[in-house]
Amino acid sequence: MELNGSQIMIEELKAAGIEMAFGIPGGAIMPFYDELLKADFPHILTRHEQGAAHMADGYARVSGKVAIIVTTSGPGATNLITGLANAQMDSVPLIAITGQVATNMIGTDAFQEADVYGCSIPVTKFNWLIKDVNEIQNVTREAIRVATTGRPGPVLLDFPKDIQITRAEYTPRESVESPLPAPRQYPELDMDGIEKLLEAIERAERPVIIGGAGIIKSGASEELAKFAKATGIPVINTLLGLGGFPGTDELFLGMPGMHGTAYANFALCECDLLINLGARFDDRVTGKVSSFCPKATIAHVDIDDAEIDKRVHTHIPILGNVRDVLITLNERLRPGDYDEWRQTWTDWKANYPLQYDWDGSIKPQYVIDQIQEITEGNGIYVTGVGQHQMWAAQFIRFNEPKTWVTSGGLGTMGFGLPAAIGAKFARPEKDVWLIDGDGSFAMTLVELATAATYNVPVKVAILNNAYLGMVRQWQELFFEKRYSHSHYPENPDFGMIAEGYGVKGINVTDVNEVRNSLETAAEHDGPVVLNFLVNKEENVWPMVPAGAGNDEMQLAPPSREARS
Amino acid sequence: MSRNSNNTKDDTHTIAVLVENKFGVLAKVASLFSARGYNIDSLCVGVTQDPSVSRITLVTRGDAKVLEQIRKHLSKLIDTFKVMDMGETDSVEREMILIKISAPKASRSEIFQIIDVFRGRVVDVSTDTITVEVTGDEGKIHAILNLLQPFGIKEIARTGKVALTRGAKTLKGSKN
């Protein structure tokens, strides 16, 4: 049959099971939008293209499925860059389809023309400028394959307006010819590496597992739980690995690094074997590399060769899918004897718990604790970036994978609200809680309109301290309390703003109203914004100062530490 | 970078990469270097016997750690078929240079002698200048430039290095 370029792309997207689009139309993408409508393709109209990207991101993290983002050329496409960079850093599959000016206009500084192909090279896993209607079928399939296989990531298809309407013969085919080099073939399984790791486990006296995003993305949570329980080795989860191991399990040591738990960092400093399963040794995890796990043999399982030995020298590198490796490990495991080690870290857990003071003000950690209590770890938790994000990572105890949506690598403020909306679309049966800061929330709050329009019942808890809190914390600790431009003394009334968007808004100023307001929000049939005016000077502890080693962790404010 | 890294010496490496022959691929290779602050000393691109494949030969510097990252990221590019550090194998490396030398009558014969020794070819002569083409490895190019320097080098153009493995072995292969 003869179809136009837009129809061919939509046919291919549907054939691949893609069933969600987020975006905003504009001049250069109108023919494609016309066909989306005719094809009855599910589409969410957002208020900003960055919001569309983060929605698709939240959707992908929770569902494991890929959504498309559709924007027009020029500013529509450049507004995506942050969203693509965010997905690239956290290995989230997205497919961006951006309109482009007609091929005969490219390079003429046409209206709303931008070199989107060039702009998106460093922030995508792969990108195409489609110049011929006959390549659409292959390119679309390849885009989906590249985005979703190996180490996942965002891809971008730049789609000139004239190609969108050019007609061509289209035959749905089972397989199409790949326009790209054959995908990288991973070795069956690195049995040598696995054998070395098994020997190291047998020899070890103080082993620790660090589970990263690879656990979540490869669906290895159950295998990880089997592995940990069979061996008795405790588990640390990185920020993006949270949910990969049950937060309430006695073997769980929480998050490592800059704002990790004291016991996770103690364990890293003392372990003699570190088993890294799909984490990339981010600088926020390792601190100063020269004092990272100084006593340990380091094993690293990763699907991306370029991550192995990138920052931390690895003694036992295993290239491969984490889940595949774990399955094989589990078949060959011999239970270890780490009783003395278990006593050590159990004592640490008891003696150095996460804690916060109680002074009558609304403590942000208390709000998160209460969210944890009413949801019992069964919700989906989304955050912006900053102090609130670290407290959420510390105090929420996740029961299952794919229930934690946070911007890790790029640290994108404003990620929260659109990501929460995307997450709710992915799993409508789950309660989706956005724990956000006032700074982060203000960056993309316009998407409240999207939540209202589509009645997406996300529950937003703003921990409003009228500061860029993490900046404020660093200024207090490292810049002699010179608070250079981190204060928002005239913050808007977020409760009233929410109401203005048609979303239920509640300002909470009294600590005794926290629990009630959360319950009200939970029961409300629709989106809610809770604006908690929290203690302005609360800091995140423990803390490993930037550039310091994990052994230089400060447990509490210097004054308090001195007293205890 | 790594506490166990014992090779921190910056070495020059010639890397050959087989990539898709299409627009944008060179930009992706260049972006990979610029994003990490790595410099490309020379770069040479041309189509191979298979018109859908281009060969990029680039010369870069770095310690073992940096080189490993470069190699891995080049391999990771979706458009890449194959990457090889030519220094890891026995290879033939060549570069061509065009040198325009200030050449008044008085010094011409001496210049011609030097060109002769280096088996260069005179490709253009004017009343004041000689342009010579020389092909060779890095040492040879370096040496002739040194010898011609005193006469006054007005301009040079270099192709950048190209390299092939010696013997029957080739770089061609499926994506690694």
XYZ file of C-alpha atoms in Angstrom:
740
model
C 0.000 0.000 0.000
C 1.064 3.567 -0.510
C 1.469 5.651 2.639
C 3.052 8.971 3.456
C 6.188 9.251 5.606
C 4.275 10.075 8.784
C 1.964 7.092 8.329
C 4.891 4.749 7.743
C 6.581 5.864 10.944
C 3.363 5.503 12.939
C 2.789 2.007 11.511
C 6.277 0.995 12.602
C 5.854 2.477 16.076
C 2.578 0.630 16.541
C 4.062 -2.603 15.235
C 6.736 -2.320 17.929
C 4.067 -2.007 20.621
C 4.684 1.647 21.357
C 1.474 3.123 22.661
C 2.224 6.456 24.251
C 3.271 9.874 23.009
C 4.024 13.099 24.842
C 4.543 16.314 22.968
C 3.521 19.656 21.532
C 2.754 20.343 17.859
C 4.139 23.194 15.781
C 4.694 24.170 12.165
C 7.255 21.629 11.065
C 5.583 18.615 12.670
C 1.946 19.285 11.745
C 1.651 16.622 9.036
C 2.873 14.006 11.530
C 0.397 15.263 14.147
C -2.382 15.050 11.608
C -1.610 11.363 11.125
C -1.317 10.752 14.894
C -4.884 11.978 15.207
C -6.134 9.877 12.310
C -4.359 6.812 13.713
C -5.905 7.439 17.135
C -2.413 7.209 18.647
C -2.527 7.959 22.410
C -0.939 11.359 22.965
C -0.557 13.660 25.953
C -0.315 17.346 25.157
C 2.164 18.946 27.544
C 2.922 22.602 28.242
C 6.657 22.509 27.548
C 8.789 20.118 25.532
C 11.091 19.495 28.493
C 8.000 18.314 30.364
C 7.209 15.911 27.515
C 10.729 14.450 27.698
C 10.585 13.949 31.481
C 7.109 12.421 31.226
C 8.370 9.882 28.707
C 11.333 9.325 31.024
C 9.162 8.667 34.090
C 6.899 6.466 31.959
C 9.865 4.380 30.761
C 11.457 3.988 34.197
C 8.245 2.680 35.712
C 6.863 0.590 32.847
C 10.097 -0.511 31.234
C 8.421 0.484 27.963
C 9.421 3.212 25.594
C 7.260 6.224 24.696
C 7.728 8.756 21.947
C 8.211 12.465 22.385
C 6.998 14.639 19.542
C 8.009 18.262 19.051
C 8.307 20.757 16.297
C 11.583 22.018 14.832
C 13.854 24.719 16.263
C 12.805 25.752 19.773
C 10.512 22.762 20.170
C 13.439 20.463 19.607
C 16.062 22.450 21.532
C 13.724 22.464 24.531
C 14.217 18.703 24.600
C 17.960 18.805 25.111
C 17.854 18.729 28.924
C 15.395 15.846 28.865
C 17.562 13.871 26.448
C 20.737 14.530 28.427
C 18.946 13.398 31.565
C 17.838 10.145 29.913
C 21.279 9.602 28.431
C 22.975 9.906 31.824
C 20.532 7.521 33.495
C 20.290 5.103 30.517
C 16.564 5.565 29.946
C 15.086 4.581 26.564
C 13.225 7.386 24.788
C 12.389 8.098 21.169
C 12.235 11.759 20.262
C 10.648 12.669 16.938
C 11.362 16.263 16.047
C 9.960 18.108 13.070
C 12.528 19.712 10.818
C 12.179 22.289 8.084
C 11.768 20.864 4.584
C 14.923 19.288 3.141
C 15.330 22.025 0.517
C 15.283 24.627 3.309
C 17.818 22.930 5.611
C 20.881 25.084 6.103
C 19.199 28.326 5.002
C 18.423 29.644 8.503
C 14.771 28.989 7.763
C 12.070 29.936 10.252
C 12.348 27.700 13.321
C 15.342 25.880 11.907
C 17.994 24.548 14.267
C 20.727 21.975 13.735
C 18.980 19.474 15.938
C 21.012 16.584 14.577
C 24.188 18.388 15.643
C 22.748 19.571 18.967
C 21.617 16.120 19.963
C 24.770 14.130 19.154
C 26.255 14.336 22.649
C 22.960 13.788 24.475
C 21.590 10.776 22.617
C 22.635 7.186 22.156
C 21.981 7.649 18.462
C 20.271 10.098 16.136
C 19.182 10.363 12.515
C 18.245 13.075 10.097
C 15.770 11.355 7.795
C 16.401 12.473 4.231
C 14.457 9.904 2.259
C 10.966 8.515 2.775
C 12.251 5.073 1.818
C 14.506 4.864 4.863
C 11.770 5.545 7.418
C 10.807 1.917 7.957
C 14.358 0.766 8.641
C 15.350 3.810 10.622
C 12.310 3.672 12.906
C 12.906 0.018 13.710
C 16.561 0.654 14.324
C 15.742 3.616 16.563
C 13.582 1.377 18.718
C 16.218 -1.346 18.796
C 19.048 1.006 19.691
C 17.011 2.748 22.406
C 15.906 -0.429 24.130
C 18.787 -2.884 23.842
C 22.239 -3.142 25.415
C 22.651 -0.166 27.689
C 19.393 1.671 26.944
C 19.270 5.342 26.037
C 17.486 8.105 24.160
C 17.435 8.324 20.368
C 16.262 11.158 18.170
C 14.723 11.148 14.703
C 14.858 14.524 12.966
C 11.982 14.414 10.513
C 11.812 17.079 7.764
C 8.354 18.330 6.938
C 8.449 17.366 3.256
C 9.468 13.786 4.082
C 6.511 13.578 6.464
C 4.138 13.959 3.519
C 6.087 12.213 0.756
C 4.321 9.039 -0.287
C 5.988 5.689 -0.752
C 5.110 2.056 -1.084
C 4.938 0.411 2.342
C 4.921 -3.295 3.147
C 4.874 -4.336 6.770
C 7.683 -6.843 7.127
C 8.749 -9.177 9.887
C 12.345 -8.113 9.647
C 13.828 -5.197 7.836
C 17.353 -4.639 6.722
C 19.355 -2.880 9.390
C 20.873 0.397 8.235
C 23.458 0.062 10.982
C 26.404 -2.154 11.773
C 25.270 -5.382 13.402
C 24.602 -4.919 17.098
C 27.481 -5.594 19.409
C 27.570 -9.276 20.262
C 28.274 -9.935 23.890
C 30.208 -13.041 24.708
C 27.877 -15.848 25.735
C 28.836 -15.379 29.351
C 32.194 -14.539 30.802
C 32.624 -17.860 32.605
C 36.233 -17.064 33.498
C 35.149 -13.877 35.224
C 32.297 -15.639 36.970
C 34.613 -18.384 38.193
C 37.054 -15.792 39.512
C 34.226 -14.037 41.300
C 33.033 -17.295 42.870
C 36.537 -17.948 44.133
C 36.780 -14.408 45.494
C 33.448 -14.862 47.278
C 34.703 -18.066 48.841
C 37.926 -16.413 49.994
C 36.310 -13.208 51.230
C 35.714 -12.435 54.870
C 33.935 -9.112 54.484
C 32.102 -9.025 51.146
C 29.608 -6.340 50.105
C 27.289 -6.077 47.102
C 26.602 -2.751 45.466
C 23.580 -2.943 43.164
C 23.032 -0.198 40.600
C 20.524 0.704 37.922
C 21.621 -2.390 36.000
C 19.704 -4.524 38.502
C 16.489 -2.620 37.747
C 16.974 -2.375 33.990
C 17.855 -6.026 33.508
C 15.070 -7.185 35.834
C 17.518 -8.882 38.185
C 15.919 -8.033 41.545
C 14.800 -11.553 42.316
C 18.144 -12.996 41.334
C 19.885 -10.405 43.481
C 17.708 -11.302 46.470
C 18.491 -14.994 45.935
C 22.193 -14.260 45.660
C 22.298 -12.106 48.786
C 20.219 -14.463 50.917
C 22.100 -17.563 49.841
C 25.446 -16.003 50.661
C 24.492 -13.681 53.507
C 26.288 -10.807 51.795
C 24.803 -7.382 52.624
C 23.503 -5.155 49.816
C 24.038 -1.479 49.143
C 21.908 0.184 46.440
C 23.091 3.241 44.557
C 20.672 6.137 44.091
C 19.443 4.681 40.806
C 19.591 1.135 42.141
C 17.121 1.795 44.965
C 14.194 -0.600 44.770
C 16.479 -3.282 43.364
C 16.631 -4.872 46.818
C 13.898 -4.675 49.492
C 14.482 -1.642 51.708
C 13.238 -3.474 54.776
C 15.470 -6.532 54.404
C 17.977 -7.053 57.198
C 20.715 -7.447 54.584
C 20.000 -3.988 53.186
C 22.538 -1.289 53.991
C 20.939 1.619 52.137
C 22.625 4.029 49.793
C 26.387 4.692 49.613
C 28.413 7.817 49.057
C 27.967 11.524 49.587
C 24.647 11.290 51.419
C 24.610 7.582 51.961
C 24.019 5.833 55.241
C 26.907 5.709 57.677
C 26.819 1.904 57.667
C 26.967 1.683 53.869
C 30.050 3.896 53.813
C 31.639 2.033 56.730
C 31.043 -1.203 54.858
C 32.669 0.185 51.707
C 35.698 1.307 53.684
C 36.081 -2.032 55.476
C 35.021 -4.631 52.921
C 37.567 -7.007 51.408
C 35.401 -7.831 48.375
C 33.143 -5.404 46.564
C 30.731 -6.958 44.086
C 29.435 -4.201 41.839
C 26.361 -5.325 39.939
C 25.406 -2.789 37.276
C 26.537 0.428 38.924
C 28.924 2.813 37.251
C 31.063 4.022 40.175
C 29.662 7.538 40.007
C 31.797 10.160 41.770
C 28.987 10.746 44.300
C 29.330 7.083 45.247
C 33.092 6.695 45.329
C 34.153 10.015 46.773
C 37.913 10.331 46.390
C 38.813 7.306 44.275
C 42.147 6.705 46.013
C 40.366 6.007 49.296
C 37.433 4.073 47.821
C 37.207 0.512 49.159
C 40.901 0.565 50.032
C 40.990 -3.017 51.286
C 38.842 -4.642 48.666
C 39.129 -6.807 45.626
C 36.734 -5.155 43.193
C 34.451 -7.096 40.876
C 32.369 -5.175 38.355
C 29.568 -6.617 36.249
C 28.408 -4.179 33.575
C 26.794 -4.317 30.143
C 28.835 -1.334 28.980
C 32.496 -2.081 28.400
C 33.306 1.626 28.608
C 32.203 1.694 32.264
C 34.644 -0.981 33.339
C 37.876 0.543 34.627
C 36.575 4.047 33.830
C 37.061 5.506 37.288
C 37.852 2.607 39.580
C 40.331 -0.095 38.734
C 38.565 -3.461 38.598
C 40.239 -6.726 39.540
C 37.430 -8.948 38.265
C 35.681 -7.354 35.264
C 32.652 -9.198 33.901
C 31.118 -7.781 30.738
C 27.495 -8.798 30.392
C 23.878 -8.490 31.384
C 23.658 -8.406 35.189
C 20.699 -10.728 35.312
C 22.366 -13.370 33.147
C 25.479 -13.233 35.290
C 23.464 -13.487 38.518
C 21.518 -16.497 37.271
C 24.768 -18.327 36.609
C 26.284 -17.215 39.899
C 23.220 -18.452 41.757
C 23.509 -21.885 40.172
C 27.024 -22.321 41.474
C 26.988 -20.572 44.809
C 28.370 -22.070 47.941
C 27.042 -20.404 51.085
C 29.766 -18.416 52.792
C 30.556 -17.930 56.433
C 30.602 -14.244 57.205
C 29.262 -14.311 60.773
C 31.871 -11.992 62.216
C 31.302 -9.517 59.378
C 27.551 -9.770 59.839
C 27.954 -8.879 63.503
C 30.050 -5.859 62.528
C 27.603 -4.356 60.048
C 24.583 -5.248 62.146
C 26.145 -3.252 64.991
C 26.778 -0.343 62.636
C 23.152 -0.377 61.568
C 22.043 -0.310 65.185
C 24.519 2.324 66.321
C 24.474 4.754 63.392
C 20.879 4.911 62.150
C 19.550 7.691 59.959
C 18.064 10.272 62.261
C 16.830 13.808 62.592
C 16.002 16.183 65.402
C 12.567 17.011 66.605
C 12.092 20.700 67.394
C 8.457 21.494 66.730
C 9.042 22.735 63.196
C 8.098 20.633 60.173
C 11.190 18.567 59.524
C 11.380 17.527 55.881
C 12.514 14.043 56.897
C 9.408 13.717 59.051
C 7.149 14.435 56.078
C 8.923 11.719 54.069
C 8.737 9.341 57.026
C 5.004 9.920 57.140
C 4.656 9.318 53.387
C 6.556 6.078 53.927
C 4.188 5.125 56.765
C 0.951 5.710 54.896
C 2.182 4.076 51.674
C 4.221 1.331 53.383
C 6.757 1.453 50.606
C 4.174 0.342 48.054
C 3.833 3.597 46.155
C 5.831 4.996 43.301
C 8.143 7.723 44.530
C 9.371 10.516 42.303
C 11.640 13.419 43.176
C 13.203 16.581 41.906
C 16.851 17.226 42.678
C 18.388 18.489 45.874
C 18.081 17.942 49.597
C 14.556 16.515 49.395
C 15.820 13.949 46.867
C 18.514 12.739 49.258
C 16.097 12.563 52.187
C 13.639 10.603 50.064
C 16.423 8.209 49.037
C 17.335 7.783 52.691
C 13.908 7.460 54.297
C 11.712 5.669 51.773
C 12.019 1.889 52.058
C 11.232 0.523 48.629
C 9.565 -2.847 48.366
C 10.015 -3.437 44.651
C 11.936 -2.268 41.607
C 10.706 0.388 39.172
C 8.972 2.337 41.921
C 11.643 5.014 42.313
C 11.983 7.735 39.715
C 14.777 10.219 40.237
C 17.259 12.129 38.139
C 20.607 10.672 39.139
C 23.444 11.414 36.766
C 22.395 14.770 35.390
C 20.676 15.972 38.578
C 17.957 17.770 36.648
C 15.932 20.129 38.805
C 12.374 20.257 37.461
C 12.418 16.569 36.614
C 9.913 15.653 39.319
C 6.445 16.828 38.310
C 6.524 15.749 34.648
C 8.244 12.465 35.563
C 5.542 11.778 38.158
C 2.830 12.406 35.570
C 4.564 10.009 33.168
C 4.913 7.408 35.936
C 1.219 7.603 36.731
C 0.326 7.070 33.076
C 2.549 3.996 33.109
C 1.030 2.469 36.235
C -2.328 4.059 36.993
C -3.085 1.483 39.708
C -0.184 2.729 41.854
C -0.162 5.736 44.162
C 2.389 8.130 42.731
C 4.005 10.495 45.210
C 6.187 13.345 44.103
C 8.539 14.509 46.822
C 9.866 17.809 45.544
C 11.658 20.954 46.619
C 10.304 24.435 46.044
C 13.213 25.235 43.720
C 12.822 22.122 41.607
C 9.038 22.282 41.550
C 8.984 25.878 40.326
C 11.051 24.952 37.284
C 8.365 22.823 35.633
C 5.206 23.491 37.654
C 3.425 24.488 34.462
C 2.793 20.764 33.956
C 0.175 21.018 36.735
C -2.000 22.037 33.807
C -1.294 18.654 32.195
C -2.126 16.842 35.452
C -5.368 18.799 35.673
C -6.337 18.403 31.998
C -5.918 14.643 32.007
C -6.881 14.274 35.674
C -3.642 12.514 36.579
C -3.937 11.982 40.338
C -0.304 12.516 41.345
C 0.280 13.519 44.951
C 2.817 16.302 45.256
C 4.587 17.038 48.528
C 6.696 20.178 48.253
C 9.259 20.432 51.030
C 9.373 24.190 50.830
C 12.285 25.822 52.634
C 12.383 28.871 50.357
C 15.971 28.013 49.514
C 17.899 26.138 46.906
C 18.495 23.894 49.871
C 21.486 21.883 48.736
C 23.235 25.042 47.565
C 22.390 26.628 50.907
C 23.810 23.614 52.739
C 27.111 23.806 50.815
C 27.288 27.561 51.383
C 26.785 27.010 55.096
C 29.424 24.312 55.296
C 31.991 25.282 52.674
C 31.478 29.000 51.922
C 31.416 30.356 55.480
C 27.663 30.903 55.401
C 27.764 33.355 52.524
C 24.367 32.597 51.034
C 24.980 33.862 47.555
C 21.676 33.914 45.662
C 20.239 30.705 47.051
C 17.273 32.259 48.839
C 13.746 32.755 47.494
C 12.253 35.016 50.173
C 9.218 35.832 48.049
C 8.236 32.301 47.110
C 4.764 32.163 45.594
C 1.849 30.563 47.387
C 2.140 27.111 45.847
C -1.204 26.019 47.278
C -2.935 28.893 45.526
C -0.979 28.280 42.334
C -2.212 24.688 42.336
C -5.788 25.880 42.759
C -5.244 28.246 39.859
C -4.422 25.253 37.701
C -7.510 23.436 38.931
C -5.503 21.178 41.211
C -6.277 20.782 44.905
C -3.718 22.819 46.851
C -3.046 22.747 50.587
C -0.482 24.820 52.442
C 0.736 23.082 55.592
C 2.455 25.162 58.246
C 1.830 23.164 61.408
C 3.642 19.939 62.119
C 0.475 18.508 63.653
C -1.291 18.820 60.303
C 1.281 16.854 58.336
C -0.238 13.423 58.739
C -3.797 14.637 58.152
C -2.892 16.528 55.037
C -1.073 13.512 53.610
C -4.082 11.338 54.266
C -6.368 13.907 52.676
C -4.130 13.939 49.624
C -4.025 10.161 49.451
C -7.805 9.948 49.528
C -8.449 12.809 47.115
C -9.599 11.688 43.701
C -7.293 13.816 41.580
C -3.968 15.580 41.673
C -3.008 17.358 44.892
C -0.253 19.765 45.847
C 0.779 19.830 49.493
C 3.006 22.782 50.210
C 4.895 22.006 53.425
C 6.643 25.022 54.897
C 9.503 23.089 56.400
C 12.439 23.964 58.606
C 14.574 26.199 56.420
C 17.967 25.241 57.751
C 17.757 21.496 57.915
C 20.762 19.811 56.331
C 21.259 16.375 54.844
C 23.394 14.060 56.974
C 25.572 12.089 56.796
C 27.734 13.880 54.277
C 30.969 13.124 52.497
C 32.278 16.518 51.351
C 32.874 16.765 47.593
C 36.351 15.498 46.747
C 36.829 13.776 50.104
C 36.980 10.054 50.684
C 34.095 8.059 52.116
C 36.252 7.608 55.222
C 35.942 11.358 55.826
C 32.167 11.199 56.185
C 30.600 13.602 58.662
C 27.762 11.965 60.529
C 26.036 15.042 61.846
C 26.488 18.794 62.149
C 29.984 19.421 63.574
C 28.582 20.851 66.837
C 26.342 17.864 67.499
C 29.035 15.391 66.637
C 31.370 17.071 69.119
C 28.864 16.677 71.911
C 28.042 13.041 71.373
C 42.526 8.363 37.742
C 42.917 4.876 39.080
C 44.864 4.115 42.173
C 46.358 1.098 40.460
C 47.142 2.842 37.220
C 50.865 2.510 36.757
C 51.043 3.754 33.205
C 50.411 7.473 33.348
C 52.796 8.452 30.569
C 51.253 10.294 27.648
C 51.942 8.386 24.453
C 51.013 9.093 20.871
C 48.695 6.516 19.351
C 47.486 5.937 15.831
C 43.946 4.591 15.861
C 42.112 3.228 12.841
C 38.320 3.120 12.869
C 35.962 1.629 10.312
C 32.643 3.475 10.284
C 29.496 3.891 8.233
C 30.166 6.133 5.260
C 27.445 8.711 5.823
C 26.909 12.252 6.999
C 27.268 13.019 10.673
C 29.507 10.101 11.593
C 32.651 12.212 11.639
C 30.821 14.743 13.834
C 30.038 11.933 16.265
C 33.647 10.817 16.405
C 34.799 14.409 16.892
C 32.123 14.992 19.541
C 33.357 11.984 21.461
C 36.801 13.572 21.707
C 35.645 17.117 22.446
C 33.207 15.940 25.115
C 36.113 14.451 27.052
C 38.660 17.151 26.364
C 40.864 14.826 24.335
C 42.789 16.353 21.444
C 43.069 14.893 17.962
C 46.564 15.550 16.597
C 45.740 14.429 13.107
C 42.765 13.024 11.302
C 42.417 11.382 7.950
C 39.165 10.070 6.487
C 38.479 8.238 3.275
C 36.187 5.678 1.770
C 37.350 2.042 1.725
C 37.062 -0.664 -0.934
C 33.504 -1.098 0.372
C 31.827 2.211 -0.526
C 29.503 1.990 2.486
C 32.457 1.993 4.868
C 34.896 4.807 5.656
C 38.231 4.468 7.354
C 39.194 7.104 9.876
C 42.808 7.218 10.946
C 43.433 9.501 13.860
C 46.409 10.288 16.010
C 45.830 11.176 19.609
C 47.732 11.339 22.857
C 47.031 10.056 26.293
C 48.039 7.657 29.026
C 46.906 4.043 28.983
C 43.712 4.929 30.831
C 42.686 7.672 28.426
C 43.510 5.490 25.441
C 41.374 2.687 26.782
C 38.438 5.057 27.186
C 38.945 6.401 23.659
C 39.028 2.894 22.238
C 35.946 1.777 24.173
C 33.913 4.844 23.290
C 34.855 4.616 19.621
C 33.726 0.978 19.692
C 30.514 1.997 21.430
C 29.469 4.416 18.682
C 26.585 2.791 16.866
C 28.130 3.662 13.486
C 31.399 1.914 14.229
C 32.357 -1.428 12.724
C 35.852 -1.842 14.115
C 38.500 -0.011 16.118
C 42.191 -0.776 16.276
C 45.155 0.828 17.958
C 47.722 0.455 15.181
C 50.505 0.566 17.736
C 49.380 -2.780 19.114
C 50.230 -4.542 15.897
C 53.011 -4.463 13.336
C 51.883 -1.790 10.904
C 52.961 0.504 8.106
C 52.308 4.169 8.788
C 52.587 6.924 6.217
C 51.837 10.601 5.932
C 52.137 12.940 2.987
C 53.224 16.525 3.334
C 53.368 19.390 0.856
C 56.036 21.947 1.741
C 56.375 25.344 0.097
C 59.939 26.526 0.585
C 61.420 29.901 -0.015
C 63.947 29.112 -2.781
C 65.963 31.920 -4.373
C 68.421 30.792 -7.034
C 71.350 30.681 -4.624
C 69.901 27.987 -2.405
C 68.050 25.904 -4.974
C 70.649 23.248 -5.621
C 71.093 22.588 -1.927
C 67.314 22.241 -1.513
C 67.128 19.869 -4.457
C 69.793 17.697 -2.872
C 67.828 17.401 0.338
C 64.639 16.592 -1.549
C 66.527 13.947 -3.457
C 67.853 12.269 -0.341
C 64.320 12.081 1.056
C 62.924 10.871 -2.233
C 60.607 13.839 -2.340
C 58.998 15.144 -5.508
C 58.993 18.700 -6.671
C 55.412 19.452 -7.655
C 55.584 23.187 -8.282
C 58.279 25.780 -8.910
C 58.010 29.553 -9.076
C 60.624 32.273 -9.223
C 60.881 32.424 -5.426
C 59.527 29.092 -4.188
C 59.604 25.361 -4.584
C 56.754 23.114 -3.498
C 57.717 19.582 -2.649
C 55.741 16.468 -1.882
C 57.194 14.027 0.648
C 55.703 10.790 1.880
C 56.944 8.860 4.840
C 56.596 7.972 8.454
C 56.663 10.517 11.218
C 60.451 10.440 11.608
C 61.093 11.132 7.962
C 58.630 14.031 7.796
C 60.123 15.475 10.933
C 63.644 15.154 9.557
C 63.020 16.871 6.232
C 61.131 19.686 7.905
C 64.136 20.202 10.177
C 66.530 20.276 7.254
C 64.406 22.659 5.176
C 63.686 24.999 8.078
C 66.794 27.146 7.542
C 65.736 27.965 3.965
C 62.420 29.359 5.097
C 59.275 27.262 5.045
C 56.434 29.434 3.766
C 53.565 26.990 4.155
C 52.891 23.319 4.749
C 49.887 21.045 4.323
C 49.825 17.548 5.833
C 47.391 14.763 5.126
C 47.575 13.254 8.569
C 48.735 9.747 9.135
C 47.258 6.628 7.531
C 48.185 3.125 8.567
C 47.701 -0.502 7.584
C 48.683 -3.662 9.386
C 51.553 -5.615 7.877
C 50.946 -9.069 6.418
C 47.631 -10.656 5.560
C 45.766 -9.370 8.604
C 43.137 -6.686 7.980
C 40.912 -4.525 10.113
C 37.717 -5.510 8.343
C 35.221 -7.401 10.396
C 31.837 -7.334 11.973
C 31.152 -4.901 14.761
C 33.289 -5.818 17.722
